[in-house]
Amino acid sequence: MYKNTGSEGIKESNLIFKTQKSSRTTKGIIVGYDPGLTVGIAILNLNGELISLDSFKEIRRSEIISHIIGYGNTVLVATDVYPAPKTVRKIATILNSKIWSPYKNMSVESKIEIVDSFTAMGNSLNVPQNAHERDSLAAAVKTYKDHLNKFRQIEKRAEQLSMTQAMIDEVKIRVINGKSISNSLREVSQENIDNGYIGNLNHKTRGSSKSCHDKDVLKLSTKDPETPKVELSPEELTISRLKNKLSSQKRYINELREKNQELEAEVKFQKTEVSKFQSKMDKLRNEYSRKILEKREFASKISMIKRLQNKYSQERSMRLELEKQLDPNFGLETIGEDAVELKIITSFTREGIRESSLLMKISKGDVVLLENSEGGGSNTAAILCEIGVKAVITRDKISDPAENVFINCMIPVIPEDSIGIERVAQGSYVESEDLDGQIKKWMEKTRKQQTTEDKNKLISLVDEYRAQRRRELDS
């Protein structure tokens, strides 16, 4: 069901339509259409006369079509926006008519001006009662004005051919559908002659088809165009126009108030929605922050677990290494049978030698390793000579007096970095072959030095003896 906000016009127009359906030719109409929940429909005939102005709420499309075709053959469907809405295009397709829309959306001010100008030219019984009727009427009137020049040309030439109003409507329809004025006049005249509708018309008949557009005005009527119209004086027209304009302005103010109330309600609703979305955003933000904290905490715990695992692996490796070192037999399998154990002297002093001798049981023929030769001299070297060690391996350079003592005792002094020492468990070992090679090298080097020194001493003695003999001879 739908609500008709202007039902009187519809009832009267339906009576007209019933009469028209029995006529030979259906009159052409221009339909102004304002779509939406409430539909506005304005219908003009091709003489620019308003024959219906209504608005309907929650109306079905079939009811819209039924309402429109009751007034005639739709030639143009007019809209006040560009491009034409989808609903308007569908209505035009069903009515098999063209769509006429402005090159840009019509402003509210321009629509009010068009409607006020139109209603000021006749009675004000059919003044638009709401924005939907106003917009549809403005679209229909604007479309009619866009075609007015062609319509005037048609009427002027049709008057010369003594055409009836129905024939003039048919010519206008054909011109709107794309045919030329000349062809349309010729075709309509010929069709009516063939059908016997045109005979010898007298001057009176021709005079009765006078154009309704002698003045540049648009007629307003809710009845058949042939019904006599009331002539108004200029003052009455001015008063009527001003009253219509005042009424229109009041309606516009009421519309603005209603629109303002709607906008305030919309603002309130949007604020509520914004508040809801804000609450939702806060909740999501808190949830997001909580998840981030959980992820960070999780990542921190994973990192801690990895550190603990690495530390555990390191300590486990260290423990295994210590266990191996504590094992007295650890590493011995890697030492050859001819390996020589080194007796370690931590400090090259009398006390250090005594402690190491007790701990390591240093005896004749042992090879000792001096970890620190600092403080050692000829006396400490003489102790090792008395023990009768086989060789001395030094980690750093020993003093010259100590080295001279070892040379005199023919005890090889071998730098640690020149011989391979293997530390196994709690002991240090060298391969006997490697040790013998270093000892042999030291012996050869020392003998050469001693030979050179002996030779130099001999030469020095000979030179000294010769010098003494010369002094004796000279005296």
PDB file of C-alpha atoms in Angstrom, residues 137-327:
ATOM      1  CA  LEU A 137       7.442  19.616 -11.025  1.00  0.00           C
ATOM      2  CA  ALA A 138      10.670  21.610 -11.456  1.00  0.00           C
ATOM      3  CA  ALA A 139      12.158  18.761 -13.553  1.00  0.00           C
ATOM      4  CA  ALA A 140       9.028  18.529 -15.755  1.00  0.00           C
ATOM      5  CA  VAL A 141       8.783  22.309 -16.304  1.00  0.00           C
ATOM      6  CA  LYS A 142      12.533  22.587 -17.068  1.00  0.00           C
ATOM      7  CA  THR A 143      12.207  19.815 -19.650  1.00  0.00           C
ATOM      8  CA  TYR A 144       9.191  21.456 -21.252  1.00  0.00           C
ATOM      9  CA  LYS A 145      11.042  24.786 -21.502  1.00  0.00           C
ATOM     10  CA  ASP A 146      14.015  23.055 -23.129  1.00  0.00           C
ATOM     11  CA  HIS A 147      11.626  21.876 -25.942  1.00  0.00           C
ATOM     12  CA  LEU A 148       9.477  25.026 -26.101  1.00  0.00           C
ATOM     13  CA  ASN A 149      11.098  26.534 -29.206  1.00  0.00           C
ATOM     14  CA  LYS A 150      10.493  23.372 -31.252  1.00  0.00           C
ATOM     15  CA  PHE A 151       6.931  23.129 -29.958  1.00  0.00           C
ATOM     16  CA  ARG A 152       6.247  26.705 -31.113  1.00  0.00           C
ATOM     17  CA  GLN A 153       7.601  25.957 -34.579  1.00  0.00           C
ATOM     18  CA  ILE A 154       5.392  22.883 -34.798  1.00  0.00           C
ATOM     19  CA  GLU A 155       2.265  24.770 -33.697  1.00  0.00           C
ATOM     20  CA  LYS A 156       2.927  27.621 -36.120  1.00  0.00           C
ATOM     21  CA  ARG A 157       3.277  25.296 -39.079  1.00  0.00           C
ATOM     22  CA  ALA A 158       0.446  23.030 -37.910  1.00  0.00           C
ATOM     23  CA  GLU A 159      -1.885  26.046 -37.810  1.00  0.00           C
ATOM     24  CA  GLN A 160      -1.228  26.603 -41.499  1.00  0.00           C
ATOM     25  CA  LEU A 161      -2.190  22.964 -42.161  1.00  0.00           C
ATOM     26  CA  SER A 162      -5.384  23.233 -40.056  1.00  0.00           C
ATOM     27  CA  MET A 163      -4.298  20.371 -37.765  1.00  0.00           C
ATOM     28  CA  THR A 164      -6.255  19.382 -34.691  1.00  0.00           C
ATOM     29  CA  GLN A 165      -4.708  19.397 -31.207  1.00  0.00           C
ATOM     30  CA  ALA A 166      -4.409  15.607 -31.275  1.00  0.00           C
ATOM     31  CA  MET A 167      -2.510  15.776 -34.567  1.00  0.00           C
ATOM     32  CA  ILE A 168      -0.222  18.490 -33.176  1.00  0.00           C
ATOM     33  CA  ASP A 169       0.517  16.251 -30.169  1.00  0.00           C
ATOM     34  CA  GLU A 170       1.387  13.392 -32.523  1.00  0.00           C
ATOM     35  CA  VAL A 171       3.804  15.650 -34.454  1.00  0.00           C
ATOM     36  CA  LYS A 172       5.460  16.763 -31.202  1.00  0.00           C
ATOM     37  CA  ILE A 173       5.871  13.149 -30.099  1.00  0.00           C
ATOM     38  CA  ARG A 174       7.565  12.228 -33.382  1.00  0.00           C
ATOM     39  CA  VAL A 175       9.887  15.247 -33.252  1.00  0.00           C
ATOM     40  CA  ILE A 176      10.872  14.395 -29.648  1.00  0.00           C
ATOM     41  CA  ASN A 177      11.635  10.847 -30.811  1.00  0.00           C
ATOM     42  CA  GLY A 178      14.114  12.175 -33.366  1.00  0.00           C
ATOM     43  CA  LYS A 179      12.241  12.938 -36.583  1.00  0.00           C
ATOM     44  CA  SER A 180      12.361  16.302 -38.324  1.00  0.00           C
ATOM     45  CA  ILE A 181       9.444  18.746 -38.058  1.00  0.00           C
ATOM     46  CA  SER A 182       8.759  18.642 -41.810  1.00  0.00           C
ATOM     47  CA  ASN A 183       8.679  14.869 -42.046  1.00  0.00           C
ATOM     48  CA  SER A 184       6.537  14.586 -38.933  1.00  0.00           C
ATOM     49  CA  LEU A 185       3.972  17.117 -40.255  1.00  0.00           C
ATOM     50  CA  ARG A 186       3.819  15.379 -43.628  1.00  0.00           C
ATOM     51  CA  GLU A 187       3.457  11.900 -42.144  1.00  0.00           C
ATOM     52  CA  VAL A 188       0.739  12.875 -39.647  1.00  0.00           C
ATOM     53  CA  SER A 189      -1.218  14.821 -42.302  1.00  0.00           C
ATOM     54  CA  GLN A 190      -1.039  11.942 -44.765  1.00  0.00           C
ATOM     55  CA  GLU A 191      -2.047   9.338 -42.168  1.00  0.00           C
ATOM     56  CA  ASN A 192      -5.084  11.359 -41.132  1.00  0.00           C
ATOM     57  CA  ILE A 193      -6.109  12.007 -44.768  1.00  0.00           C
ATOM     58  CA  ASP A 194      -5.802   8.285 -45.511  1.00  0.00           C
ATOM     59  CA  ASN A 195      -7.969   7.509 -42.472  1.00  0.00           C
ATOM     60  CA  GLY A 196     -10.548  10.122 -43.452  1.00  0.00           C
ATOM     61  CA  TYR A 197     -10.068  12.348 -40.418  1.00  0.00           C
ATOM     62  CA  ILE A 198      -9.143  15.477 -42.382  1.00  0.00           C
ATOM     63  CA  GLY A 199     -11.492  16.985 -44.958  1.00  0.00           C
ATOM     64  CA  ASN A 200     -12.158  20.501 -46.064  1.00  0.00           C
ATOM     65  CA  LEU A 201     -11.834  22.494 -42.863  1.00  0.00           C
ATOM     66  CA  ASN A 202     -13.327  25.946 -42.779  1.00  0.00           C
ATOM     67  CA  HIS A 203     -11.691  29.068 -41.523  1.00  0.00           C
ATOM     68  CA  LYS A 204     -13.440  28.782 -38.151  1.00  0.00           C
ATOM     69  CA  THR A 205     -11.956  25.360 -37.479  1.00  0.00           C
ATOM     70  CA  ARG A 206      -8.521  26.608 -38.416  1.00  0.00           C
ATOM     71  CA  GLY A 207      -8.975  29.517 -36.087  1.00  0.00           C
ATOM     72  CA  SER A 208      -9.870  27.206 -33.220  1.00  0.00           C
ATOM     73  CA  SER A 209      -6.441  25.544 -33.368  1.00  0.00           C
ATOM     74  CA  LYS A 210      -4.685  28.727 -32.489  1.00  0.00           C
ATOM     75  CA  SER A 211      -1.467  28.224 -30.553  1.00  0.00           C
ATOM     76  CA  CYS A 212      -1.686  28.333 -26.814  1.00  0.00           C
ATOM     77  CA  HIS A 213       1.773  29.943 -26.686  1.00  0.00           C
ATOM     78  CA  ASP A 214       1.064  33.441 -28.022  1.00  0.00           C
ATOM     79  CA  LYS A 215       2.544  34.699 -24.733  1.00  0.00           C
ATOM     80  CA  ASP A 216       5.744  33.393 -23.163  1.00  0.00           C
ATOM     81  CA  VAL A 217       3.924  31.775 -20.248  1.00  0.00           C
ATOM     82  CA  LEU A 218       3.111  28.250 -19.122  1.00  0.00           C
ATOM     83  CA  LYS A 219      -0.495  27.341 -18.334  1.00  0.00           C
ATOM     84  CA  LEU A 220      -1.472  25.601 -15.080  1.00  0.00           C
ATOM     85  CA  SER A 221      -4.547  23.374 -15.095  1.00  0.00           C
ATOM     86  CA  THR A 222      -5.721  20.161 -13.527  1.00  0.00           C
ATOM     87  CA  LYS A 223      -8.529  19.734 -16.056  1.00  0.00           C
ATOM     88  CA  ASP A 224      -8.731  19.118 -19.795  1.00  0.00           C
ATOM     89  CA  PRO A 225      -6.970  21.846 -21.832  1.00  0.00           C
ATOM     90  CA  GLU A 226     -10.203  22.761 -23.612  1.00  0.00           C
ATOM     91  CA  THR A 227     -11.906  23.834 -20.327  1.00  0.00           C
ATOM     92  CA  PRO A 228     -12.279  27.660 -20.154  1.00  0.00           C
ATOM     93  CA  LYS A 229      -9.799  29.392 -17.880  1.00  0.00           C
ATOM     94  CA  VAL A 230     -10.336  32.374 -15.556  1.00  0.00           C
ATOM     95  CA  GLU A 231      -8.596  35.565 -16.757  1.00  0.00           C
ATOM     96  CA  LEU A 232      -6.777  37.449 -13.962  1.00  0.00           C
ATOM     97  CA  SER A 233      -5.819  41.111 -13.874  1.00  0.00           C
ATOM     98  CA  PRO A 234      -2.115  42.091 -13.586  1.00  0.00           C
ATOM     99  CA  GLU A 235      -2.598  43.105  -9.937  1.00  0.00           C
ATOM    100  CA  GLU A 236      -4.296  39.795  -9.133  1.00  0.00           C
ATOM    101  CA  LEU A 237      -1.490  37.917 -10.922  1.00  0.00           C
ATOM    102  CA  THR A 238       1.111  39.835  -8.883  1.00  0.00           C
ATOM    103  CA  ILE A 239      -0.739  39.160  -5.606  1.00  0.00           C
ATOM    104  CA  SER A 240      -1.135  35.481  -6.541  1.00  0.00           C
ATOM    105  CA  ARG A 241       2.548  35.229  -7.467  1.00  0.00           C
ATOM    106  CA  LEU A 242       3.638  36.860  -4.189  1.00  0.00           C
ATOM    107  CA  LYS A 243       1.285  34.658  -2.161  1.00  0.00           C
ATOM    108  CA  ASN A 244       2.648  31.574  -3.909  1.00  0.00           C
ATOM    109  CA  LYS A 245       6.195  32.756  -3.328  1.00  0.00           C
ATOM    110  CA  LEU A 246       5.471  33.430   0.363  1.00  0.00           C
ATOM    111  CA  SER A 247       3.813  30.061   0.720  1.00  0.00           C
ATOM    112  CA  SER A 248       6.753  28.440  -1.073  1.00  0.00           C
ATOM    113  CA  GLN A 249       9.265  30.209   1.191  1.00  0.00           C
ATOM    114  CA  LYS A 250       7.323  29.101   4.286  1.00  0.00           C
ATOM    115  CA  ARG A 251       7.340  25.531   3.025  1.00  0.00           C
ATOM    116  CA  TYR A 252      11.038  25.851   2.279  1.00  0.00           C
ATOM    117  CA  ILE A 253      11.677  27.127   5.830  1.00  0.00           C
ATOM    118  CA  ASN A 254       9.646  24.236   7.248  1.00  0.00           C
ATOM    119  CA  GLU A 255      11.594  21.845   5.062  1.00  0.00           C
ATOM    120  CA  LEU A 256      14.847  23.327   6.321  1.00  0.00           C
ATOM    121  CA  ARG A 257      13.639  22.962   9.901  1.00  0.00           C
ATOM    122  CA  GLU A 258      12.669  19.375   9.285  1.00  0.00           C
ATOM    123  CA  LYS A 259      15.999  18.825   7.566  1.00  0.00           C
ATOM    124  CA  ASN A 260      17.762  20.450  10.505  1.00  0.00           C
ATOM    125  CA  GLN A 261      15.937  18.165  12.922  1.00  0.00           C
ATOM    126  CA  GLU A 262      16.844  15.198  10.768  1.00  0.00           C
ATOM    127  CA  LEU A 263      20.470  16.346  10.686  1.00  0.00           C
ATOM    128  CA  GLU A 264      20.488  16.875  14.454  1.00  0.00           C
ATOM    129  CA  ALA A 265      19.077  13.389  14.916  1.00  0.00           C
ATOM    130  CA  GLU A 266      21.683  12.112  12.477  1.00  0.00           C
ATOM    131  CA  VAL A 267      24.442  13.955  14.353  1.00  0.00           C
ATOM    132  CA  LYS A 268      23.219  12.462  17.620  1.00  0.00           C
ATOM    133  CA  PHE A 269      23.102   9.039  16.034  1.00  0.00           C
ATOM    134  CA  GLN A 270      26.576   9.503  14.538  1.00  0.00           C
ATOM    135  CA  LYS A 271      27.911  10.647  17.907  1.00  0.00           C
ATOM    136  CA  THR A 272      26.462   7.506  19.467  1.00  0.00           C
ATOM    137  CA  GLU A 273      28.033   5.453  16.700  1.00  0.00           C
ATOM    138  CA  VAL A 274      31.353   7.278  17.133  1.00  0.00           C
ATOM    139  CA  SER A 275      31.183   6.573  20.866  1.00  0.00           C
ATOM    140  CA  LYS A 276      30.506   2.913  20.158  1.00  0.00           C
ATOM    141  CA  PHE A 277      33.353   2.763  17.666  1.00  0.00           C
ATOM    142  CA  GLN A 278      35.612   4.617  20.091  1.00  0.00           C
ATOM    143  CA  SER A 279      34.801   2.094  22.808  1.00  0.00           C
ATOM    144  CA  LYS A 280      35.414  -0.696  20.344  1.00  0.00           C
ATOM    145  CA  MET A 281      38.694   0.905  19.255  1.00  0.00           C
ATOM    146  CA  ASP A 282      39.763   1.302  22.894  1.00  0.00           C
ATOM    147  CA  LYS A 283      38.914  -2.324  23.519  1.00  0.00           C
ATOM    148  CA  LEU A 284      40.807  -3.411  20.410  1.00  0.00           C
ATOM    149  CA  ARG A 285      43.727  -1.146  21.353  1.00  0.00           C
ATOM    150  CA  ASN A 286      43.849  -2.636  24.849  1.00  0.00           C
ATOM    151  CA  GLU A 287      43.593  -6.118  23.392  1.00  0.00           C
ATOM    152  CA  TYR A 288      46.319  -5.283  20.884  1.00  0.00           C
ATOM    153  CA  SER A 289      48.529  -3.841  23.641  1.00  0.00           C
ATOM    154  CA  ARG A 290      47.921  -6.915  25.783  1.00  0.00           C
ATOM    155  CA  LYS A 291      48.862  -9.191  22.909  1.00  0.00           C
ATOM    156  CA  ILE A 292      51.994  -7.146  22.225  1.00  0.00           C
ATOM    157  CA  LEU A 293      52.978  -7.402  25.892  1.00  0.00           C
ATOM    158  CA  GLU A 294      52.311 -11.131  25.806  1.00  0.00           C
ATOM    159  CA  LYS A 295      54.417 -11.476  22.674  1.00  0.00           C
ATOM    160  CA  ARG A 296      57.230  -9.443  24.226  1.00  0.00           C
ATOM    161  CA  GLU A 297      57.060 -11.471  27.428  1.00  0.00           C
ATOM    162  CA  PHE A 298      56.993 -14.666  25.397  1.00  0.00           C
ATOM    163  CA  ALA A 299      59.977 -13.503  23.327  1.00  0.00           C
ATOM    164  CA  SER A 300      61.818 -12.549  26.528  1.00  0.00           C
ATOM    165  CA  LYS A 301      61.175 -15.975  28.020  1.00  0.00           C
ATOM    166  CA  ILE A 302      62.287 -17.679  24.813  1.00  0.00           C
ATOM    167  CA  SER A 303      65.472 -15.592  24.873  1.00  0.00           C
ATOM    168  CA  MET A 304      66.042 -16.490  28.540  1.00  0.00           C
ATOM    169  CA  ILE A 305      65.508 -20.187  27.773  1.00  0.00           C
ATOM    170  CA  LYS A 306      68.029 -19.988  24.939  1.00  0.00           C
ATOM    171  CA  ARG A 307      70.560 -18.271  27.206  1.00  0.00           C
ATOM    172  CA  LEU A 308      70.049 -20.914  29.879  1.00  0.00           C
ATOM    173  CA  GLN A 309      70.392 -23.661  27.290  1.00  0.00           C
ATOM    174  CA  ASN A 310      73.653 -22.137  26.025  1.00  0.00           C
ATOM    175  CA  LYS A 311      74.911 -21.723  29.575  1.00  0.00           C
ATOM    176  CA  TYR A 312      73.949 -25.299  30.369  1.00  0.00           C
ATOM    177  CA  SER A 313      75.770 -26.526  27.249  1.00  0.00           C
ATOM    178  CA  GLN A 314      78.866 -24.520  28.186  1.00  0.00           C
ATOM    179  CA  GLU A 315      78.862 -25.731  31.797  1.00  0.00           C
ATOM    180  CA  ARG A 316      78.236 -29.293  30.680  1.00  0.00           C
ATOM    181  CA  SER A 317      81.178 -29.091  28.292  1.00  0.00           C
ATOM    182  CA  MET A 318      83.295 -27.556  31.046  1.00  0.00           C
ATOM    183  CA  ARG A 319      82.236 -30.283  33.470  1.00  0.00           C
ATOM    184  CA  LEU A 320      83.123 -33.016  30.986  1.00  0.00           C
ATOM    185  CA  GLU A 321      86.458 -31.333  30.338  1.00  0.00           C
ATOM    186  CA  LEU A 322      87.197 -31.114  34.062  1.00  0.00           C
ATOM    187  CA  GLU A 323      86.193 -34.725  34.546  1.00  0.00           C
ATOM    188  CA  LYS A 324      88.600 -35.709  31.812  1.00  0.00           C
ATOM    189  CA  GLN A 325      91.352 -33.632  33.348  1.00  0.00           C
ATOM    190  CA  LEU A 326      90.725 -35.122  36.776  1.00  0.00           C
ATOM    191  CA  ASP A 327      91.039 -38.570  35.320  1.00  0.00           C
TER     192      ASP A 327
END
